[in-house]
PDB file of C-alpha atoms and ligand atoms in Angstrom:
ATOM      1  CA  MET A1389       0.291  -0.059  -0.472  1.00  0.00           C
ATOM      2  CA  TYR A1390       1.227   3.614  -0.763  1.00  0.00           C
ATOM      3  CA  SER A1391      -0.076   7.150   0.596  1.00  0.00           C
ATOM      4  CA  ASN A1392       1.497   9.184  -2.408  1.00  0.00           C
ATOM      5  CA  LEU A1393      -0.264   8.194  -5.214  1.00  0.00           C
ATOM      6  CA  PHE A1394      -0.043  10.363  -8.506  1.00  0.00           C
ATOM      7  CA  ASP A1395      -2.404   9.920 -10.741  1.00  0.00           C
ATOM      8  CA  SER A1396      -0.911  12.230 -14.060  1.00  0.00           C
ATOM      9  CA  HIS A1397      -2.790  11.354 -17.051  1.00  0.00           C
ATOM     10  CA  VAL A1398      -6.417  12.013 -16.530  1.00  0.00           C
ATOM     11  CA  HIS A1399      -8.510  12.560 -19.520  1.00  0.00           C
ATOM     12  CA  SER A1400     -11.710  14.824 -18.645  1.00  0.00           C
ATOM     13  CA  ASP A1401     -14.925  15.932 -21.097  1.00  0.00           C
ATOM     14  CA  ASN A1402     -12.790  18.378 -22.507  1.00  0.00           C
ATOM     15  CA  SER A1403     -11.264  15.628 -24.535  1.00  0.00           C
ATOM     16  CA  HIS A1404     -13.512  13.783 -27.189  1.00  0.00           C
ATOM     17  CA  ASP A1405     -14.036  10.521 -25.554  1.00  0.00           C
ATOM     18  CA  GLY A1406     -13.364  11.613 -21.869  1.00  0.00           C
ATOM     19  CA  GLU A1407     -16.929  11.085 -19.631  1.00  0.00           C
ATOM     20  CA  HIS A1408     -16.829  13.227 -16.736  1.00  0.00           C
ATOM     21  CA  SER A1409     -15.973  16.925 -15.490  1.00  0.00           C
ATOM     22  CA  ILE A1410     -12.863  18.098 -14.214  1.00  0.00           C
ATOM     23  CA  SER A1411     -14.833  18.497 -10.289  1.00  0.00           C
ATOM     24  CA  PHE A1412     -16.872  15.259 -10.703  1.00  0.00           C
ATOM     25  CA  LEU A1413     -12.694  13.982 -11.174  1.00  0.00           C
ATOM     26  CA  CYS A1414     -11.406  15.503  -9.017  1.00  0.00           C
ATOM     27  CA  GLU A1415     -14.435  14.671  -6.079  1.00  0.00           C
ATOM     28  CA  HIS A1416     -13.829  11.202  -6.954  1.00  0.00           C
ATOM     29  CA  ALA A1417      -9.798  11.320  -6.589  1.00  0.00           C
ATOM     30  CA  GLN A1418     -10.110  12.506  -3.292  1.00  0.00           C
ATOM     31  CA  GLN A1419     -12.665   9.763  -2.490  1.00  0.00           C
ATOM     32  CA  LYS A1420     -10.148   7.062  -3.850  1.00  0.00           C
ATOM     33  CA  ASN A1421      -7.508   8.860  -1.523  1.00  0.00           C
ATOM     34  CA  LEU A1422      -5.185   9.948  -4.054  1.00  0.00           C
ATOM     35  CA  MET A1423      -2.939  12.715  -3.596  1.00  0.00           C
ATOM     36  CA  GLY A1424      -3.036  14.098  -6.376  1.00  0.00           C
ATOM     37  CA  ILE A1425      -3.401  14.156 -10.170  1.00  0.00           C
ATOM     38  CA  CYS A1426      -3.286  15.963 -13.071  1.00  0.00           C
ATOM     39  CA  ILE A1427      -5.286  16.873 -15.890  1.00  0.00           C
ATOM     40  CA  THR A1428      -4.327  16.490 -19.461  1.00  0.00           C
ATOM     41  CA  ASP A1429      -6.780  16.904 -22.434  1.00  0.00           C
ATOM     42  CA  HIS A1430      -5.877  15.496 -25.454  1.00  0.00           C
ATOM     43  CA  TYR A1431      -4.408  17.717 -28.600  1.00  0.00           C
ATOM     44  CA  GLU A1432      -3.719  16.014 -31.235  1.00  0.00           C
ATOM     45  CA  LEU A1433      -1.520  18.424 -33.638  1.00  0.00           C
ATOM     46  CA  ASN A1434      -1.995  16.336 -36.642  1.00  0.00           C
ATOM     47  CA  LEU A1435      -6.097  17.521 -36.936  1.00  0.00           C
ATOM     48  CA  ASN A1436      -7.814  20.630 -37.325  1.00  0.00           C
ATOM     49  CA  LEU A1437      -7.107  22.391 -34.117  1.00  0.00           C
ATOM     50  CA  ASP A1438     -10.219  24.876 -33.961  1.00  0.00           C
ATOM     51  CA  GLN A1439     -12.275  22.750 -31.575  1.00  0.00           C
ATOM     52  CA  ALA A1440      -9.410  20.958 -30.077  1.00  0.00           C
ATOM     53  CA  ASP A1441      -8.368  24.671 -28.863  1.00  0.00           C
ATOM     54  CA  ILE A1442     -11.733  25.486 -27.918  1.00  0.00           C
ATOM     55  CA  CYS A1443     -11.770  22.157 -25.467  1.00  0.00           C
ATOM     56  CA  LEU A1444      -8.116  23.047 -24.065  1.00  0.00           C
ATOM     57  CA  ARG A1445      -9.363  26.783 -23.105  1.00  0.00           C
ATOM     58  CA  ASN A1446     -11.733  25.262 -20.862  1.00  0.00           C
ATOM     59  CA  SER A1447     -10.054  22.348 -20.080  1.00  0.00           C
ATOM     60  CA  PHE A1448      -7.210  25.009 -18.242  1.00  0.00           C
ATOM     61  CA  MET A1449      -9.270  26.889 -17.034  1.00  0.00           C
ATOM     62  CA  GLU A1450     -11.765  24.148 -15.385  1.00  0.00           C
ATOM     63  CA  THR A1451      -8.616  23.123 -14.168  1.00  0.00           C
ATOM     64  CA  GLY A1452      -7.518  26.229 -12.422  1.00  0.00           C
ATOM     65  CA  ARG A1453     -10.792  26.469 -10.428  1.00  0.00           C
ATOM     66  CA  ALA A1454     -10.781  22.954  -9.259  1.00  0.00           C
ATOM     67  CA  ARG A1455      -7.024  23.964  -8.246  1.00  0.00           C
ATOM     68  CA  GLN A1456      -8.398  26.196  -5.937  1.00  0.00           C
ATOM     69  CA  ALA A1457     -11.738  24.659  -4.706  1.00  0.00           C
ATOM     70  CA  PHE A1458      -9.585  21.838  -4.086  1.00  0.00           C
ATOM     71  CA  ASP A1459      -6.489  23.030  -2.325  1.00  0.00           C
ATOM     72  CA  GLN A1460      -5.262  21.095   0.735  1.00  0.00           C
ATOM     73  CA  ARG A1461      -7.322  18.361  -0.015  1.00  0.00           C
ATOM     74  CA  LEU A1462      -6.232  17.673  -3.423  1.00  0.00           C
ATOM     75  CA  LEU A1463      -3.615  18.621  -5.705  1.00  0.00           C
ATOM     76  CA  VAL A1464      -4.729  19.177  -9.049  1.00  0.00           C
ATOM     77  CA  ALA A1465      -1.685  20.259 -11.686  1.00  0.00           C
ATOM     78  CA  SER A1466      -3.482  21.205 -15.181  1.00  0.00           C
ATOM     79  CA  GLY A1467      -1.575  19.412 -18.154  1.00  0.00           C
ATOM     80  CA  ILE A1468      -1.735  18.547 -21.882  1.00  0.00           C
ATOM     81  CA  GLU A1469      -1.051  15.141 -23.798  1.00  0.00           C
ATOM     82  CA  MET A1470      -0.277  16.530 -27.007  1.00  0.00           C
ATOM     83  CA  GLY A1471      -0.089  14.011 -29.621  1.00  0.00           C
ATOM     84  CA  GLN A1472       2.124  13.941 -32.886  1.00  0.00           C
ATOM     85  CA  ALA A1473       3.099  16.948 -31.993  1.00  0.00           C
ATOM     86  CA  THR A1474       5.992  16.864 -34.157  1.00  0.00           C
ATOM     87  CA  ARG A1475       3.565  17.177 -37.438  1.00  0.00           C
ATOM     88  CA  ASN A1476       3.221  20.966 -36.077  1.00  0.00           C
ATOM     89  CA  ILE A1477       5.763  22.406 -34.039  1.00  0.00           C
ATOM     90  CA  GLU A1478       5.025  25.850 -34.734  1.00  0.00           C
ATOM     91  CA  LYS A1479       1.753  25.409 -33.115  1.00  0.00           C
ATOM     92  CA  ALA A1480       3.007  23.329 -30.804  1.00  0.00           C
ATOM     93  CA  GLU A1481       5.365  25.450 -29.146  1.00  0.00           C
ATOM     94  CA  SER A1482       2.945  27.937 -29.575  1.00  0.00           C
ATOM     95  CA  VAL A1483       0.237  26.275 -27.190  1.00  0.00           C
ATOM     96  CA  LEU A1484       3.599  26.047 -24.937  1.00  0.00           C
ATOM     97  CA  ARG A1485       3.943  29.370 -24.657  1.00  0.00           C
ATOM     98  CA  LYS A1486       0.316  30.374 -24.612  1.00  0.00           C
ATOM     99  CA  TYR A1487      -0.729  28.373 -21.495  1.00  0.00           C
ATOM    100  CA  ARG A1488       1.314  27.566 -18.342  1.00  0.00           C
ATOM    101  CA  PHE A1489       0.801  24.238 -17.761  1.00  0.00           C
ATOM    102  CA  ASP A1490       2.467  22.366 -15.169  1.00  0.00           C
ATOM    103  CA  PHE A1491       2.899  18.973 -17.224  1.00  0.00           C
ATOM    104  CA  VAL A1492       3.229  18.409 -20.449  1.00  0.00           C
ATOM    105  CA  ILE A1493       2.929  14.609 -22.600  1.00  0.00           C
ATOM    106  CA  GLY A1494       4.476  13.939 -25.406  1.00  0.00           C
ATOM    107  CA  SER A1495       2.423  10.980 -27.043  1.00  0.00           C
ATOM    108  CA  LEU A1496       1.622   9.558 -30.816  1.00  0.00           C
ATOM    109  CA  HIS A1497      -0.977   7.489 -31.155  1.00  0.00           C
ATOM    110  CA  CYS A1498      -0.404   6.875 -35.007  1.00  0.00           C
ATOM    111  CA  ASP A1499       2.289   7.298 -37.699  1.00  0.00           C
ATOM    112  CA  ARG A1500       1.954   9.501 -40.668  1.00  0.00           C
ATOM    113  CA  TYR A1501       0.212   6.531 -42.571  1.00  0.00           C
ATOM    114  CA  MET A1502      -2.620   6.247 -41.119  1.00  0.00           C
ATOM    115  CA  ASP A1503      -5.334   7.205 -38.456  1.00  0.00           C
ATOM    116  CA  ASP A1504      -5.550   6.714 -34.877  1.00  0.00           C
ATOM    117  CA  TYR A1505      -4.516   3.047 -33.697  1.00  0.00           C
ATOM    118  CA  ALA A1506      -7.384   2.631 -31.761  1.00  0.00           C
ATOM    119  CA  TYR A1507      -9.848   2.874 -35.174  1.00  0.00           C
ATOM    120  CA  VAL A1508      -7.627   0.821 -37.452  1.00  0.00           C
ATOM    121  CA  ASP A1509      -8.264  -3.223 -39.225  1.00  0.00           C
ATOM    122  CA  PHE A1510      -4.627  -4.511 -38.122  1.00  0.00           C
ATOM    123  CA  SER A1511      -5.643  -7.757 -39.848  1.00  0.00           C
ATOM    124  CA  GLY A1512      -4.082  -8.170 -42.944  1.00  0.00           C
ATOM    125  CA  LEU A1513      -2.075  -5.024 -42.652  1.00  0.00           C
ATOM    126  CA  ASN A1514       2.462  -5.167 -42.586  1.00  0.00           C
ATOM    127  CA  VAL A1515       2.376  -4.392 -38.827  1.00  0.00           C
ATOM    128  CA  GLU A1516       6.288  -5.126 -38.114  1.00  0.00           C
ATOM    129  CA  LEU A1517       6.157  -1.434 -40.560  1.00  0.00           C
ATOM    130  CA  VAL A1518       4.290   0.466 -38.863  1.00  0.00           C
ATOM    131  CA  LEU A1519       5.976  -0.004 -35.748  1.00  0.00           C
ATOM    132  CA  GLN A1520       8.902   0.839 -37.785  1.00  0.00           C
ATOM    133  CA  HIS A1521       7.103   4.226 -38.728  1.00  0.00           C
ATOM    134  CA  TYR A1522       5.938   4.152 -35.066  1.00  0.00           C
ATOM    135  CA  TYR A1523       9.479   4.565 -33.275  1.00  0.00           C
ATOM    136  CA  GLU A1524      11.132   6.725 -36.003  1.00  0.00           C
ATOM    137  CA  GLU A1525       8.673   8.940 -35.006  1.00  0.00           C
ATOM    138  CA  MET A1526       8.926   8.646 -31.628  1.00  0.00           C
ATOM    139  CA  LEU A1527      12.731   9.248 -32.026  1.00  0.00           C
ATOM    140  CA  GLU A1528      11.720  12.625 -34.073  1.00  0.00           C
ATOM    141  CA  LEU A1529       9.688  13.747 -31.387  1.00  0.00           C
ATOM    142  CA  CYS A1530      11.623  13.011 -28.038  1.00  0.00           C
ATOM    143  CA  GLN A1531      14.602  14.660 -30.032  1.00  0.00           C
ATOM    144  CA  TRP A1532      11.881  17.684 -30.310  1.00  0.00           C
ATOM    145  CA  GLY A1533      11.838  17.476 -26.904  1.00  0.00           C
ATOM    146  CA  ALA A1534       9.634  20.091 -26.006  1.00  0.00           C
ATOM    147  CA  PHE A1535       7.551  18.154 -23.215  1.00  0.00           C
ATOM    148  CA  ASP A1536       7.955  16.442 -19.894  1.00  0.00           C
ATOM    149  CA  THR A1537       7.256  12.805 -20.512  1.00  0.00           C
ATOM    150  CA  LEU A1538       6.740  10.405 -23.151  1.00  0.00           C
ATOM    151  CA  ALA A1539       3.123   8.342 -22.868  1.00  0.00           C
ATOM    152  CA  HIS A1540       2.280   4.933 -23.404  1.00  0.00           C
ATOM    153  CA  MET A1541       5.933   3.574 -25.428  1.00  0.00           C
ATOM    154  CA  THR A1542       4.065   0.850 -26.565  1.00  0.00           C
ATOM    155  CA  TYR A1543       0.544   1.804 -27.656  1.00  0.00           C
ATOM    156  CA  PRO A1544       0.014   0.721 -30.823  1.00  0.00           C
ATOM    157  CA  LEU A1545       0.343  -2.656 -29.533  1.00  0.00           C
ATOM    158  CA  ARG A1546      -2.659  -2.178 -27.314  1.00  0.00           C
ATOM    159  CA  TYR A1547      -4.395  -2.715 -30.717  1.00  0.00           C
ATOM    160  CA  ILE A1548      -2.147  -5.055 -32.410  1.00  0.00           C
ATOM    161  CA  THR A1549      -1.511  -7.795 -29.772  1.00  0.00           C
ATOM    162  CA  GLY A1550      -4.847  -6.633 -26.982  1.00  0.00           C
ATOM    163  CA  GLN A1551      -7.500  -6.989 -29.804  1.00  0.00           C
ATOM    164  CA  TYR A1552      -5.862  -8.328 -32.890  1.00  0.00           C
ATOM    165  CA  HIS A1553      -3.659 -10.961 -31.262  1.00  0.00           C
ATOM    166  CA  ILE A1554      -0.648 -10.630 -33.832  1.00  0.00           C
ATOM    167  CA  GLN A1555       2.159 -11.472 -32.463  1.00  0.00           C
ATOM    168  CA  VAL A1556       5.547  -9.395 -33.201  1.00  0.00           C
ATOM    169  CA  ASP A1557       8.845  -9.988 -32.420  1.00  0.00           C
ATOM    170  CA  MET A1558      10.034  -6.816 -30.798  1.00  0.00           C
ATOM    171  CA  SER A1559      13.652  -7.073 -30.886  1.00  0.00           C
ATOM    172  CA  GLN A1560      14.296  -5.709 -33.808  1.00  0.00           C
ATOM    173  CA  TYR A1561      13.143  -2.457 -32.482  1.00  0.00           C
ATOM    174  CA  ARG A1562      15.308  -2.757 -29.508  1.00  0.00           C
ATOM    175  CA  ASP A1563      18.097  -0.422 -30.553  1.00  0.00           C
ATOM    176  CA  LEU A1564      15.518   1.951 -31.844  1.00  0.00           C
ATOM    177  CA  ILE A1565      13.984   2.207 -28.664  1.00  0.00           C
ATOM    178  CA  ALA A1566      17.118   2.179 -26.900  1.00  0.00           C
ATOM    179  CA  GLU A1567      17.776   5.302 -28.931  1.00  0.00           C
ATOM    180  CA  ILE A1568      14.391   6.320 -27.946  1.00  0.00           C
ATOM    181  CA  LEU A1569      14.989   6.042 -24.292  1.00  0.00           C
ATOM    182  CA  ARG A1570      18.587   7.484 -24.472  1.00  0.00           C
ATOM    183  CA  THR A1571      17.425  10.310 -25.703  1.00  0.00           C
ATOM    184  CA  LEU A1572      15.123  11.302 -23.120  1.00  0.00           C
ATOM    185  CA  ALA A1573      17.380   9.749 -20.563  1.00  0.00           C
ATOM    186  CA  ASP A1574      19.990  12.866 -22.045  1.00  0.00           C
ATOM    187  CA  ASN A1575      17.227  15.813 -22.007  1.00  0.00           C
ATOM    188  CA  GLY A1576      16.372  15.010 -18.950  1.00  0.00           C
ATOM    189  CA  LEU A1577      12.410  13.913 -20.036  1.00  0.00           C
ATOM    190  CA  GLY A1578      11.016  11.696 -18.258  1.00  0.00           C
ATOM    191  CA  LEU A1579       8.929   8.154 -18.871  1.00  0.00           C
ATOM    192  CA  GLU A1580       5.356   7.566 -18.631  1.00  0.00           C
ATOM    193  CA  ILE A1581       4.243   3.617 -16.985  1.00  0.00           C
ATOM    194  CA  ASN A1582       0.938   3.960 -18.727  1.00  0.00           C
ATOM    195  CA  THR A1583      -1.740   1.348 -17.150  1.00  0.00           C
ATOM    196  CA  ALA A1584      -4.761   1.889 -19.371  1.00  0.00           C
ATOM    197  CA  GLY A1585      -3.483  -1.698 -20.878  1.00  0.00           C
ATOM    198  CA  LEU A1586      -4.023  -3.452 -17.513  1.00  0.00           C
ATOM    199  CA  ARG A1587      -7.998  -2.461 -17.948  1.00  0.00           C
ATOM    200  CA  ARG A1588      -8.145  -4.023 -21.296  1.00  0.00           C
ATOM    201  CA  GLU A1589      -7.140  -7.490 -23.073  1.00  0.00           C
ATOM    202  CA  ILE A1590      -3.162  -7.034 -23.737  1.00  0.00           C
ATOM    203  CA  SER A1591      -3.497  -6.958 -19.332  1.00  0.00           C
ATOM    204  CA  GLN A1592       0.092  -5.176 -18.945  1.00  0.00           C
ATOM    205  CA  THR A1593       1.387  -2.040 -18.356  1.00  0.00           C
ATOM    206  CA  SER A1594       2.801   0.364 -21.192  1.00  0.00           C
ATOM    207  CA  PRO A1595       6.064   0.109 -21.481  1.00  0.00           C
ATOM    208  CA  THR A1596       6.520  -3.063 -19.580  1.00  0.00           C
ATOM    209  CA  LEU A1597       9.362  -3.710 -17.105  1.00  0.00           C
ATOM    210  CA  GLU A1598      11.956  -4.381 -19.521  1.00  0.00           C
ATOM    211  CA  TYR A1599      11.588  -0.979 -20.987  1.00  0.00           C
ATOM    212  CA  VAL A1600      11.831   0.735 -17.412  1.00  0.00           C
ATOM    213  CA  LYS A1601      14.557  -1.146 -16.474  1.00  0.00           C
ATOM    214  CA  LEU A1602      16.519  -0.271 -20.023  1.00  0.00           C
ATOM    215  CA  PHE A1603      15.665   3.369 -19.630  1.00  0.00           C
ATOM    216  CA  ARG A1604      17.141   3.248 -16.177  1.00  0.00           C
ATOM    217  CA  ASP A1605      19.982   1.469 -17.771  1.00  0.00           C
ATOM    218  CA  LEU A1606      20.603   4.295 -19.892  1.00  0.00           C
ATOM    219  CA  GLY A1607      20.438   6.656 -17.372  1.00  0.00           C
ATOM    220  CA  GLY A1608      16.489   7.847 -17.767  1.00  0.00           C
ATOM    221  CA  GLU A1609      15.507   9.311 -13.772  1.00  0.00           C
ATOM    222  CA  ILE A1610      12.071  10.863 -14.167  1.00  0.00           C
ATOM    223  CA  LEU A1611       9.202   8.052 -14.082  1.00  0.00           C
ATOM    224  CA  THR A1612       5.458   9.014 -14.023  1.00  0.00           C
ATOM    225  CA  PHE A1613       2.626   6.957 -13.214  1.00  0.00           C
ATOM    226  CA  GLY A1614      -0.622   7.625 -15.383  1.00  0.00           C
ATOM    227  CA  SER A1615      -3.584   5.382 -15.658  1.00  0.00           C
ATOM    228  CA  ASP A1616      -4.806   7.330 -18.881  1.00  0.00           C
ATOM    229  CA  ALA A1617      -8.347   7.206 -17.242  1.00  0.00           C
ATOM    230  CA  HIS A1618     -11.439   9.088 -19.536  1.00  0.00           C
ATOM    231  CA  ARG A1619     -13.690   8.696 -16.838  1.00  0.00           C
ATOM    232  CA  ALA A1620     -14.043   9.101 -12.901  1.00  0.00           C
ATOM    233  CA  GLN A1621     -14.316   4.753 -12.187  1.00  0.00           C
ATOM    234  CA  ASP A1622     -10.598   4.654 -13.680  1.00  0.00           C
ATOM    235  CA  LEU A1623      -8.907   7.087 -11.652  1.00  0.00           C
ATOM    236  CA  GLY A1624      -5.819   5.807 -10.143  1.00  0.00           C
ATOM    237  CA  ALA A1625      -6.477   2.122 -11.589  1.00  0.00           C
ATOM    238  CA  GLY A1626      -3.224   0.608 -11.472  1.00  0.00           C
ATOM    239  CA  ILE A1627      -1.066   3.119 -10.484  1.00  0.00           C
ATOM    240  CA  GLU A1628       0.506   1.038  -7.488  1.00  0.00           C
ATOM    241  CA  CYS A1629       1.598  -1.802  -9.721  1.00  0.00           C
ATOM    242  CA  ALA A1630       3.395   1.153 -11.926  1.00  0.00           C
ATOM    243  CA  MET A1631       5.205   1.976  -8.282  1.00  0.00           C
ATOM    244  CA  ASP A1632       5.158  -1.877  -7.925  1.00  0.00           C
ATOM    245  CA  MET A1633       7.821  -1.592 -11.253  1.00  0.00           C
ATOM    246  CA  ALA A1634       9.608   1.191 -10.837  1.00  0.00           C
ATOM    247  CA  LYS A1635      10.613  -0.003  -7.452  1.00  0.00           C
ATOM    248  CA  GLU A1636      11.719  -3.452  -9.555  1.00  0.00           C
ATOM    249  CA  ALA A1637      13.694  -1.678 -12.105  1.00  0.00           C
ATOM    250  CA  GLY A1638      16.352   0.372  -9.578  1.00  0.00           C
ATOM    251  CA  PHE A1639      13.954   3.195  -8.970  1.00  0.00           C
ATOM    252  CA  SER A1640      13.452   4.809  -5.533  1.00  0.00           C
ATOM    253  CA  TYR A1641      11.746   7.769  -6.590  1.00  0.00           C
ATOM    254  CA  PHE A1642       9.074   9.093  -9.152  1.00  0.00           C
ATOM    255  CA  ALA A1643       7.871  12.278 -10.517  1.00  0.00           C
ATOM    256  CA  PHE A1644       4.664  14.224 -10.919  1.00  0.00           C
ATOM    257  CA  PHE A1645       5.122  18.076 -12.124  1.00  0.00           C
ATOM    258  CA  LYS A1646       4.614  21.795 -10.758  1.00  0.00           C
ATOM    259  CA  LYS A1647       5.206  24.112 -13.726  1.00  0.00           C
ATOM    260  CA  ARG A1648       7.019  22.099 -15.897  1.00  0.00           C
ATOM    261  CA  ASN A1649       8.939  21.534 -13.142  1.00  0.00           C
ATOM    262  CA  PRO A1650       9.510  17.712 -11.721  1.00  0.00           C
ATOM    263  CA  ARG A1651       8.821  17.086  -7.739  1.00  0.00           C
ATOM    264  CA  MET A1652      10.083  13.538  -6.704  1.00  0.00           C
ATOM    265  CA  LEU A1653       8.612  11.777  -4.394  1.00  0.00           C
ATOM    266  CA  ARG A1654       9.928   8.810  -2.913  1.00  0.00           C
ATOM    267  CA  LEU A1655       8.641   5.300  -3.911  1.00  0.00           C
ATOM    268  CA  LEU A1656       7.062   4.286  -0.573  1.00  0.00           C
TER     269      LEU A1656
HETATM  270 ZN1   ZN B 932      -2.477   8.700 -25.513  1.00  0.00          ZN
HETATM  271 ZN1   ZN B 933      -4.404   9.411 -22.939  1.00  0.00          ZN
END
């Protein structure tokens, strides 16, 4: 049992696929005895952003109000999950200048050749090529590096393996993935252990222990944990498992972020 659970990856109804308001999420987080949460609504740089800009503004303002309302009871941080940022770096950087986020998640939900993997029919596709494109773009994203943590590093496997039951030999990407993790470590960026997969058929975190250890071996110091909850009942889900995994990989601390700076907490 841990007493300092912080869920750094939470979606509200300001995300197209989120169900609950920020105040409702905060009420639930407090009931679950979480120490804090970070609201990280989607902002997908490969898409038209007119609607997303409105949602982002709402998300940021509502998070600020919740922070004040829940003062002393729950830490409420304001964040963003930036998808495919290198497709529109100018816009990504202007958003980061405009809002004073506590925390920025860098993520990839697709590659340059297809839609979000959540909506792709993988049967008959060359999944090895899909993953090659995915990790090549992820390396570019990390070289850009204007975020705080890299989200769900094995996201396509949620669908390729979890949903379509296609087995992939991941060893062919090991050098590329090591380069990604080394780039994060060298630039003082974090790696997320995303627990959403524990609630899905794939039944594993993203990434798994093997990559968390590799990150550590390559000098990585900053780990964040995220349930990727899109509804209140999933808040904090699997975070204790992620904490156990972090310890097993040799970490003594994890991080949450305030004003883009990591606050290190002991894995107690
Ligand atoms: Zn995501
Ligand atoms: Zn997410």
